[in-house]
Coordinates of C-alpha atoms and ligand atoms in Angstrom, one line a residue:
M26 CA -178.7 13.0 -124.9
P27 CA -176.3 12.8 -122.0
G28 CA -172.5 12.4 -122.4
V29 CA -170.6 9.2 -121.5
V30 CA -167.0 9.3 -120.2
I31 CA -164.7 6.4 -120.6
I32 CA -161.8 6.5 -118.2
G33 CA -158.9 4.1 -117.3
G34 CA -159.3 2.6 -113.8
Q35 CA -155.7 1.7 -113.3
W36 CA -152.3 3.1 -114.4
G37 CA -153.2 3.5 -118.1
D38 CA -153.1 1.0 -121.0
E39 CA -156.3 -0.6 -119.8
G40 CA -157.5 -1.0 -123.4
K41 CA -159.7 2.0 -123.4
G42 CA -159.3 2.3 -127.2
R43 CA -161.2 -1.0 -127.5
V44 CA -164.1 0.1 -125.4
V45 CA -164.3 3.6 -127.0
D46 CA -164.2 2.0 -130.4
R47 CA -167.0 -0.4 -129.6
F48 CA -169.4 2.2 -128.2
A49 CA -168.3 4.9 -130.6
R50 CA -170.5 3.2 -133.1
D51 CA -173.5 4.6 -131.3
A52 CA -172.1 8.0 -130.6
D53 CA -172.2 11.1 -132.8
V54 CA -169.3 12.9 -131.4
V55 CA -166.1 11.5 -129.7
V56 CA -163.8 13.8 -127.6
R57 CA -160.3 13.7 -126.4
F58 CA -160.0 16.1 -123.4
N59 CA -156.8 15.4 -121.5
G60 CA -153.1 14.3 -122.0
G61 CA -151.3 14.1 -125.3
N62 CA -149.3 11.6 -127.3
N63 CA -148.1 10.0 -124.1
A64 CA -151.3 7.9 -124.7
G65 CA -151.6 5.2 -127.3
H66 CA -154.9 3.5 -128.1
T67 CA -154.6 0.3 -129.9
I68 CA -157.6 -1.0 -132.1
V69 CA -157.5 -3.9 -134.4
V70 CA -159.8 -3.4 -137.3
D71 CA -160.1 -6.1 -140.1
G72 CA -156.8 -7.6 -138.9
K73 CA -155.0 -4.2 -139.1
K74 CA -153.5 -2.7 -135.9
I75 CA -154.2 1.0 -135.6
I76 CA -152.5 2.9 -132.9
L77 CA -154.0 6.4 -132.1
H78 CA -152.1 8.8 -129.9
L79 CA -154.1 11.9 -130.3
I80 CA -157.1 11.6 -132.6
P81 CA -160.1 10.1 -130.9
S82 CA -160.9 6.5 -131.7
G83 CA -164.2 7.6 -133.3
I84 CA -162.2 8.4 -136.4
L85 CA -162.3 4.7 -137.4
Y86 CA -166.0 5.2 -138.4
S87 CA -167.2 7.5 -141.0
G88 CA -169.7 10.1 -140.1
K89 CA -168.5 10.8 -136.6
K90 CA -167.2 14.1 -135.4
C91 CA -163.9 13.8 -133.5
V92 CA -162.9 16.6 -131.3
I93 CA -159.6 17.4 -129.5
T94 CA -160.3 20.0 -126.8
E95 CA -158.3 22.6 -124.9
G96 CA -157.4 20.1 -122.1
V97 CA -155.1 18.2 -124.6
V98 CA -151.5 19.1 -125.4
I99 CA -150.7 18.6 -129.1
D100 CA -147.5 17.6 -130.8
P101 CA -148.2 18.7 -134.4
K102 CA -145.6 16.4 -135.8
V103 CA -147.3 13.4 -134.2
L104 CA -150.8 14.6 -135.2
I105 CA -149.6 14.9 -138.9
E106 CA -148.1 11.4 -138.8
E107 CA -151.3 10.0 -137.3
I108 CA -153.4 11.7 -140.0
N109 CA -151.1 10.3 -142.7
N110 CA -151.3 6.8 -141.2
L111 CA -155.0 6.8 -141.0
R112 CA -155.3 7.9 -144.6
A113 CA -152.9 5.2 -145.7
N114 CA -155.1 2.7 -144.0
G115 CA -158.3 3.9 -145.7
F116 CA -159.7 5.9 -142.7
F117 CA -160.3 9.7 -142.1
K118 CA -161.4 10.6 -145.7
D119 CA -163.3 13.7 -144.7
D120 CA -161.4 16.6 -143.2
S121 CA -164.5 17.9 -141.4
A122 CA -164.5 14.9 -139.2
L123 CA -161.7 16.5 -137.0
L124 CA -162.0 19.6 -134.9
I125 CA -159.2 20.9 -132.8
S126 CA -159.6 23.6 -130.2
K127 CA -157.6 26.7 -130.9
N128 CA -156.9 26.9 -127.2
A129 CA -155.1 23.5 -127.0
H130 CA -151.5 24.0 -126.1
I131 CA -148.7 23.0 -128.4
I132 CA -145.8 20.7 -127.4
M133 CA -142.7 22.4 -128.6
P134 CA -139.2 20.8 -129.3
Y135 CA -137.9 22.4 -126.1
H136 CA -140.6 20.6 -124.1
K137 CA -139.4 17.2 -125.3
L138 CA -135.8 18.2 -124.7
I139 CA -136.5 19.3 -121.2
D140 CA -138.5 16.2 -120.4
R141 CA -135.7 13.8 -121.5
L142 CA -132.8 15.8 -120.1
R143 CA -134.6 16.1 -116.7
E144 CA -135.1 12.3 -116.6
E145 CA -131.5 11.8 -117.4
K146 CA -130.4 14.1 -114.7
K147 CA -132.7 12.5 -112.1
G148 CA -131.1 9.1 -112.7
E149 CA -132.6 6.6 -110.2
R150 CA -135.2 9.1 -109.1
K151 CA -136.6 9.4 -112.5
I152 CA -140.4 9.2 -113.1
G153 CA -140.1 7.1 -116.2
T154 CA -142.0 9.6 -118.3
T155 CA -142.8 8.8 -122.0
G156 CA -140.3 11.5 -123.0
R157 CA -142.9 13.3 -125.1
G158 CA -142.7 16.6 -123.4
I159 CA -146.1 16.3 -121.8
G160 CA -145.1 17.6 -118.3
P161 CA -143.1 20.7 -119.5
A162 CA -145.9 21.6 -121.9
Y163 CA -148.5 21.6 -119.1
E164 CA -146.0 23.5 -116.9
D165 CA -146.0 26.2 -119.6
K166 CA -149.7 26.2 -119.7
V167 CA -150.0 26.8 -116.0
A168 CA -147.1 29.4 -116.0
R169 CA -149.1 31.2 -118.8
T170 CA -146.1 30.9 -121.1
G171 CA -147.5 28.2 -123.4
I172 CA -148.1 28.5 -127.2
R173 CA -151.7 27.6 -128.2
F174 CA -152.8 26.2 -131.4
G175 CA -154.7 29.4 -132.4
E176 CA -151.3 31.2 -132.0
L177 CA -149.3 28.6 -133.9
I178 CA -151.4 29.2 -137.0
E179 CA -151.0 33.0 -137.0
P180 CA -147.4 33.4 -138.4
E181 CA -146.7 36.8 -136.9
I182 CA -148.1 35.9 -133.5
F183 CA -146.2 32.6 -133.5
K184 CA -142.9 34.5 -134.3
S185 CA -143.2 36.9 -131.6
R186 CA -144.3 34.3 -129.0
L187 CA -141.4 32.0 -129.9
K188 CA -138.9 34.9 -129.8
E189 CA -140.2 36.0 -126.4
L190 CA -139.8 32.5 -125.0
L191 CA -136.9 30.9 -126.6
D192 CA -134.0 32.7 -124.9
E193 CA -135.2 31.7 -121.4
K194 CA -135.8 28.1 -122.5
N195 CA -132.3 27.8 -124.0
L196 CA -130.7 29.3 -121.0
Y197 CA -132.5 26.7 -118.8
I198 CA -131.5 23.8 -121.2
E199 CA -127.9 24.8 -121.5
K200 CA -127.0 26.2 -118.0
V201 CA -129.2 23.9 -115.7
L202 CA -129.7 20.8 -117.9
K203 CA -126.4 21.0 -119.6
G204 CA -128.0 20.2 -123.0
N205 CA -127.9 22.0 -126.4
G206 CA -130.5 24.6 -126.9
V207 CA -132.8 24.8 -130.0
S208 CA -132.4 27.4 -132.8
F209 CA -135.2 29.8 -133.5
D210 CA -134.9 29.6 -137.3
S211 CA -135.2 25.8 -137.3
V212 CA -138.1 25.7 -134.9
F213 CA -139.9 28.5 -136.6
T214 CA -139.6 27.0 -140.1
E215 CA -140.5 23.4 -139.0
Y216 CA -143.5 24.5 -136.9
S217 CA -144.8 26.9 -139.5
E218 CA -144.8 24.1 -142.0
Y219 CA -146.9 21.9 -139.5
A220 CA -149.2 24.9 -138.9
S221 CA -149.9 25.2 -142.6
I222 CA -151.0 21.5 -142.7
I223 CA -153.3 21.3 -139.6
K224 CA -154.7 24.9 -139.7
K225 CA -157.8 23.6 -141.4
Y226 CA -158.9 21.7 -138.2
A227 CA -158.8 24.8 -135.9
S228 CA -162.2 25.3 -134.4
N229 CA -164.2 26.7 -131.5
T230 CA -164.8 23.3 -130.0
L231 CA -166.6 24.9 -127.0
D232 CA -169.4 26.1 -129.2
F233 CA -169.4 22.9 -131.2
L234 CA -169.9 20.7 -128.2
Y235 CA -172.5 23.1 -126.7
N236 CA -174.5 23.0 -129.8
S237 CA -174.1 19.3 -130.1
L238 CA -175.5 18.8 -126.7
K239 CA -178.3 21.2 -127.4
N240 CA -179.1 19.2 -130.6
K241 CA -179.3 16.0 -128.5
K242 CA -176.2 14.4 -130.0
K243 CA -174.6 11.5 -128.3
I244 CA -171.2 12.5 -127.0
M245 CA -168.5 10.1 -125.9
F246 CA -165.5 11.5 -123.9
E247 CA -162.4 9.4 -124.3
A248 CA -159.8 9.9 -121.4
A249 CA -156.1 9.2 -121.8
Q250 CA -154.1 7.5 -119.1
G251 CA -155.6 6.1 -115.9
V252 CA -157.0 7.5 -112.6
L253 CA -154.0 6.2 -110.7
L254 CA -151.9 8.5 -112.9
D255 CA -153.9 11.6 -112.0
I256 CA -151.8 14.6 -111.0
D257 CA -153.7 14.9 -107.8
F258 CA -155.3 11.6 -107.1
G259 CA -152.6 9.3 -108.4
T260 CA -149.4 7.8 -107.0
Y261 CA -147.7 11.3 -107.1
P262 CA -144.9 12.0 -108.1
Y263 CA -145.1 9.0 -110.3
V264 CA -148.0 10.4 -112.3
T265 CA -148.7 12.3 -115.5
A266 CA -149.1 16.0 -115.7
S267 CA -152.9 16.3 -116.2
H268 CA -156.1 15.1 -114.6
T269 CA -157.4 11.7 -115.6
T270 CA -160.6 11.5 -113.5
P271 CA -164.0 11.9 -115.3
A272 CA -164.3 15.4 -113.9
S273 CA -161.6 16.4 -116.3
A274 CA -163.9 15.6 -119.2
S275 CA -165.8 18.7 -118.1
I276 CA -162.9 20.8 -117.2
G277 CA -160.9 19.9 -120.2
S278 CA -163.7 20.5 -122.7
G279 CA -165.8 23.2 -121.2
V280 CA -169.0 21.0 -121.1
S281 CA -171.1 21.2 -118.0
H282 CA -170.6 18.3 -115.6
F283 CA -174.3 17.9 -115.6
A284 CA -174.0 16.6 -119.3
I285 CA -172.1 13.6 -118.1
K286 CA -174.5 10.8 -117.0
E287 CA -172.4 7.6 -117.3
V288 CA -168.8 6.9 -116.3
I289 CA -167.3 3.7 -117.8
G290 CA -164.2 2.5 -115.8
V291 CA -162.0 0.3 -118.1
I292 CA -159.8 -2.2 -116.2
K293 CA -157.6 -4.9 -117.4
A294 CA -158.4 -8.3 -115.9
Y295 CA -155.0 -8.0 -114.2
T296 CA -152.8 -4.9 -113.7
T297 CA -150.0 -3.4 -115.6
R298 CA -147.9 -0.3 -115.2
V299 CA -145.1 1.4 -117.2
G300 CA -142.6 3.8 -115.8
E301 CA -141.6 4.0 -112.1
G302 CA -143.7 4.2 -109.0
P303 CA -145.3 1.9 -106.5
F304 CA -147.1 -1.2 -107.7
P305 CA -147.8 -3.5 -104.7
T306 CA -149.4 -6.4 -106.6
E307 CA -146.5 -6.5 -109.2
L308 CA -145.3 -10.1 -110.0
H309 CA -141.6 -10.8 -110.3
S310 CA -142.3 -14.4 -111.3
E311 CA -143.1 -16.7 -114.2
E312 CA -146.7 -15.6 -113.8
G313 CA -145.7 -12.0 -114.5
D314 CA -143.8 -13.1 -117.5
Y315 CA -146.8 -15.1 -118.7
L316 CA -149.1 -12.1 -118.5
R317 CA -146.5 -9.9 -120.3
E318 CA -146.0 -12.3 -123.2
K319 CA -149.5 -13.5 -123.6
G320 CA -150.9 -10.0 -123.2
G321 CA -148.3 -8.4 -125.5
E322 CA -147.6 -6.1 -122.6
Y323 CA -145.3 -3.7 -124.4
G324 CA -146.0 0.0 -124.5
S325 CA -147.8 1.2 -127.7
T326 CA -146.2 4.6 -127.3
T327 CA -142.6 3.7 -126.2
G328 CA -142.4 0.0 -126.7
R329 CA -141.2 -0.3 -123.1
P330 CA -142.1 -3.7 -121.4
R331 CA -144.9 -3.2 -119.0
R332 CA -144.7 -4.3 -115.3
C333 CA -147.4 -6.9 -114.7
G334 CA -149.3 -8.0 -111.5
W335 CA -152.5 -9.2 -110.1
L336 CA -155.7 -7.3 -110.1
D337 CA -155.8 -4.8 -107.2
G338 CA -159.3 -4.6 -105.8
A339 CA -158.3 -2.4 -103.0
L340 CA -157.1 0.4 -105.3
L341 CA -160.0 -0.3 -107.7
K342 CA -162.5 0.5 -105.0
Y343 CA -160.8 3.9 -104.5
V344 CA -160.8 4.5 -108.2
V345 CA -164.5 3.8 -108.5
R346 CA -165.4 6.0 -105.5
I347 CA -163.5 9.1 -106.7
S348 CA -164.6 8.6 -110.3
G349 CA -168.3 7.8 -109.8
V350 CA -168.0 4.8 -112.1
T351 CA -171.4 3.5 -113.2
G352 CA -170.2 0.5 -115.3
L353 CA -167.0 -1.5 -115.5
A354 CA -165.4 -2.7 -118.8
I355 CA -163.0 -5.6 -118.3
T356 CA -160.4 -6.1 -120.9
K357 CA -158.0 -8.9 -121.8
L358 CA -159.9 -11.6 -119.9
D359 CA -158.5 -14.1 -122.4
V360 CA -155.0 -13.4 -121.3
L361 CA -155.8 -15.2 -117.9
S362 CA -156.7 -18.5 -119.6
G363 CA -154.2 -21.1 -118.6
L364 CA -153.3 -19.8 -115.2
K365 CA -154.1 -22.4 -112.5
T366 CA -154.9 -19.9 -109.7
L367 CA -155.7 -16.2 -109.9
K368 CA -155.1 -13.9 -107.1
V369 CA -157.0 -10.6 -106.4
C370 CA -155.7 -8.1 -103.9
V371 CA -158.7 -7.5 -101.5
G372 CA -157.0 -5.3 -99.0
Y373 CA -153.8 -4.1 -97.4
K374 CA -152.0 -4.7 -94.2
T375 CA -150.8 -1.3 -93.2
K376 CA -149.1 0.2 -90.2
S377 CA -152.5 1.3 -88.9
G378 CA -154.3 -2.1 -89.5
V379 CA -156.0 -3.9 -92.3
K380 CA -157.7 -1.7 -95.0
K381 CA -160.1 -3.1 -97.5
E382 CA -159.8 0.1 -99.6
I383 CA -156.7 2.3 -100.0
T384 CA -156.1 5.6 -101.5
A385 CA -153.3 6.0 -104.2
G386 CA -151.1 8.1 -101.8
E387 CA -151.1 5.4 -99.2
V388 CA -149.5 2.7 -101.3
F389 CA -146.2 4.4 -100.8
E390 CA -146.3 3.5 -97.1
N391 CA -145.2 0.1 -95.9
V392 CA -148.1 -1.9 -97.2
E393 CA -148.6 -5.5 -97.8
P394 CA -151.3 -6.8 -100.2
L395 CA -153.8 -9.3 -98.9
Y396 CA -155.0 -11.8 -101.6
E397 CA -158.0 -13.9 -102.2
E398 CA -157.3 -16.9 -104.5
L399 CA -159.7 -18.0 -107.1
P400 CA -159.5 -20.9 -109.4
G401 CA -158.4 -20.2 -113.0
W402 CA -159.6 -21.9 -116.2
N403 CA -157.8 -23.7 -119.0
E404 CA -160.0 -23.1 -122.0
E405 CA -159.1 -20.5 -124.5
I406 CA -161.9 -18.0 -124.6
T407 CA -160.9 -15.8 -127.5
G408 CA -163.9 -14.5 -129.5
I409 CA -166.5 -15.6 -127.0
N410 CA -169.3 -13.0 -127.1
R411 CA -171.8 -14.3 -124.7
F412 CA -171.4 -14.2 -121.0
T413 CA -172.9 -17.6 -120.5
K414 CA -170.5 -19.2 -122.9
L415 CA -167.6 -18.4 -120.7
P416 CA -166.0 -21.1 -118.5
R417 CA -167.5 -21.3 -115.1
N418 CA -164.4 -20.1 -113.3
A419 CA -164.2 -17.0 -115.7
R420 CA -167.8 -16.1 -114.8
R421 CA -166.8 -16.6 -111.2
Y422 CA -163.9 -14.2 -111.5
L423 CA -166.0 -11.5 -113.1
R424 CA -168.8 -11.8 -110.5
F425 CA -166.1 -11.6 -107.8
I426 CA -164.9 -8.3 -109.2
E427 CA -168.4 -6.9 -109.5
K428 CA -169.3 -7.9 -105.9
M429 CA -166.0 -6.5 -104.6
V430 CA -166.5 -3.0 -106.1
G431 CA -170.2 -2.8 -106.2
V432 CA -170.5 -1.8 -109.8
P433 CA -171.9 -3.9 -112.7
I434 CA -169.7 -5.1 -115.6
I435 CA -171.1 -3.9 -118.9
F436 CA -168.4 -5.0 -121.3
V437 CA -165.8 -7.8 -121.4
S438 CA -163.1 -8.2 -124.1
T439 CA -162.1 -11.7 -125.1
G440 CA -159.6 -11.1 -127.8
Q441 CA -157.8 -8.5 -129.9
S442 CA -160.3 -8.1 -132.6
R443 CA -163.1 -5.5 -132.6
E444 CA -165.8 -8.2 -132.4
D445 CA -164.1 -10.3 -129.6
A446 CA -166.3 -8.8 -126.9
I447 CA -169.2 -9.5 -124.6
I448 CA -171.5 -6.5 -124.5
I449 CA -173.8 -6.6 -121.4
K450 CA -175.0 -3.0 -121.6
N451 CA -174.5 -0.3 -124.2
P452 CA -174.3 3.1 -122.3
F453 CA -175.9 4.8 -125.4
K454 CA -179.0 2.6 -125.5
Ligands
IMP1184 P1 -145.7 11.5 -118.9 O1 -147.1 11.5 -119.0 O2 -145.0 11.3 -120.2 O3 -145.1 12.7 -118.2 O4 -145.2 10.2 -117.9 C1 -145.6 10.2 -116.6 C2 -145.9 8.8 -116.1 O5 -147.2 8.4 -116.7 C3 -144.9 7.7 -116.6 O6 -144.9 6.7 -115.6 C4 -145.6 7.2 -117.8 O7 -145.2 5.8 -118.1 C5 -147.0 7.2 -117.5 N1 -147.9 7.3 -118.6 C6 -148.3 8.5 -119.4 N2 -149.1 8.2 -120.3 C7 -149.4 6.9 -120.2 C8 -150.3 6.0 -120.9 O8 -151.0 6.4 -121.9 N3 -150.3 4.7 -120.5 C9 -149.6 4.3 -119.4 N4 -148.8 5.1 -118.7 C10 -148.7 6.3 -119.1

């Protein structure tokens, strides 16, 4: 059975957790392959709000295998808190449900410190990172100075790797960033304790995924963040430190790209962004506040208020093109109820003329969004789960998006709960 990748089609927070959760029912294996606990996937199950930062959303069903591969950076403290929270809510009863690659890199205390001190130092030029140490951990991976999960769980190896690295890290923290370095003893003791708790999940995920594919298991790859935050294809430098396009499912997990047959692009019915960086359709008006309040647009990882704006079709076309999206999942359509008129950006006025599609790098230039206006609807649509039951103007809005990007909509969410959704096509069926 081919793999299905679920990606974010905007700047993250599109509601991927919802979509993964819905389709994970029909998958055997759910994989996280990029990012770290900068992500936050919120799922409401039986009225309980569960936020997952690291563990794949498939963990909310029993009998699924959930895999964290080498492309992910792991904060062990956060992982343990997440495991405990899941258990406290009656999930994740079977340890064998979680497999973590021994090659995944570990986020260390100095990564978090460096991330925060650098942002402070940058002042107005800050990126607005989540402060979780993601960038510095990926930097160490690329510099070949990272500590991997397989090393963390071997006490002697961990000790010598930490000794080898810490002097240089502390020198940088103290002399360049003017912060206080971290002590070897406290880091070693704290992280050894974490290692002893999570050691049991260490696996060769490469072999596991290979054999799962061979045995015709259905695999769902769950991306973190959104394509516009991709390190190469996003709005650099206001991006995250890893790849977020579907190709990273293959690179981050070691599964052949031929195994990936469907790419579901998740987009919110409007646009949000956290952190700094360009956002041409951002609303600094009552409509923006309406979206933020009605949509509960506050970060699930940092609690920061999200910037809100109209749907950007010109950027969406770019995302669909570079990601090979085969189906769209539209989330939070219910949030738009009550707005008299909806605007969709259908192109940009740029120095070199009007563009109907724009690449993420170009939105830095002096660009002006061009809008098409569509009539809104007043009816609340929460819980509707048939397309034909939607108000006429809501259907029209969805049809407009489909036509604009040339990809069919396969899923629409109409409320917070698991069942508040319209399923048009299930990628596993
Ligand atoms: P970092 O990933 O913490 O380094 O943050 C870099 C940028 O990506 C910042 O603008 C963050 O707000 C943004 N970012 C990282 N992860 C997410 C996410 O899961 N959702 C939305 N934005 C994110």
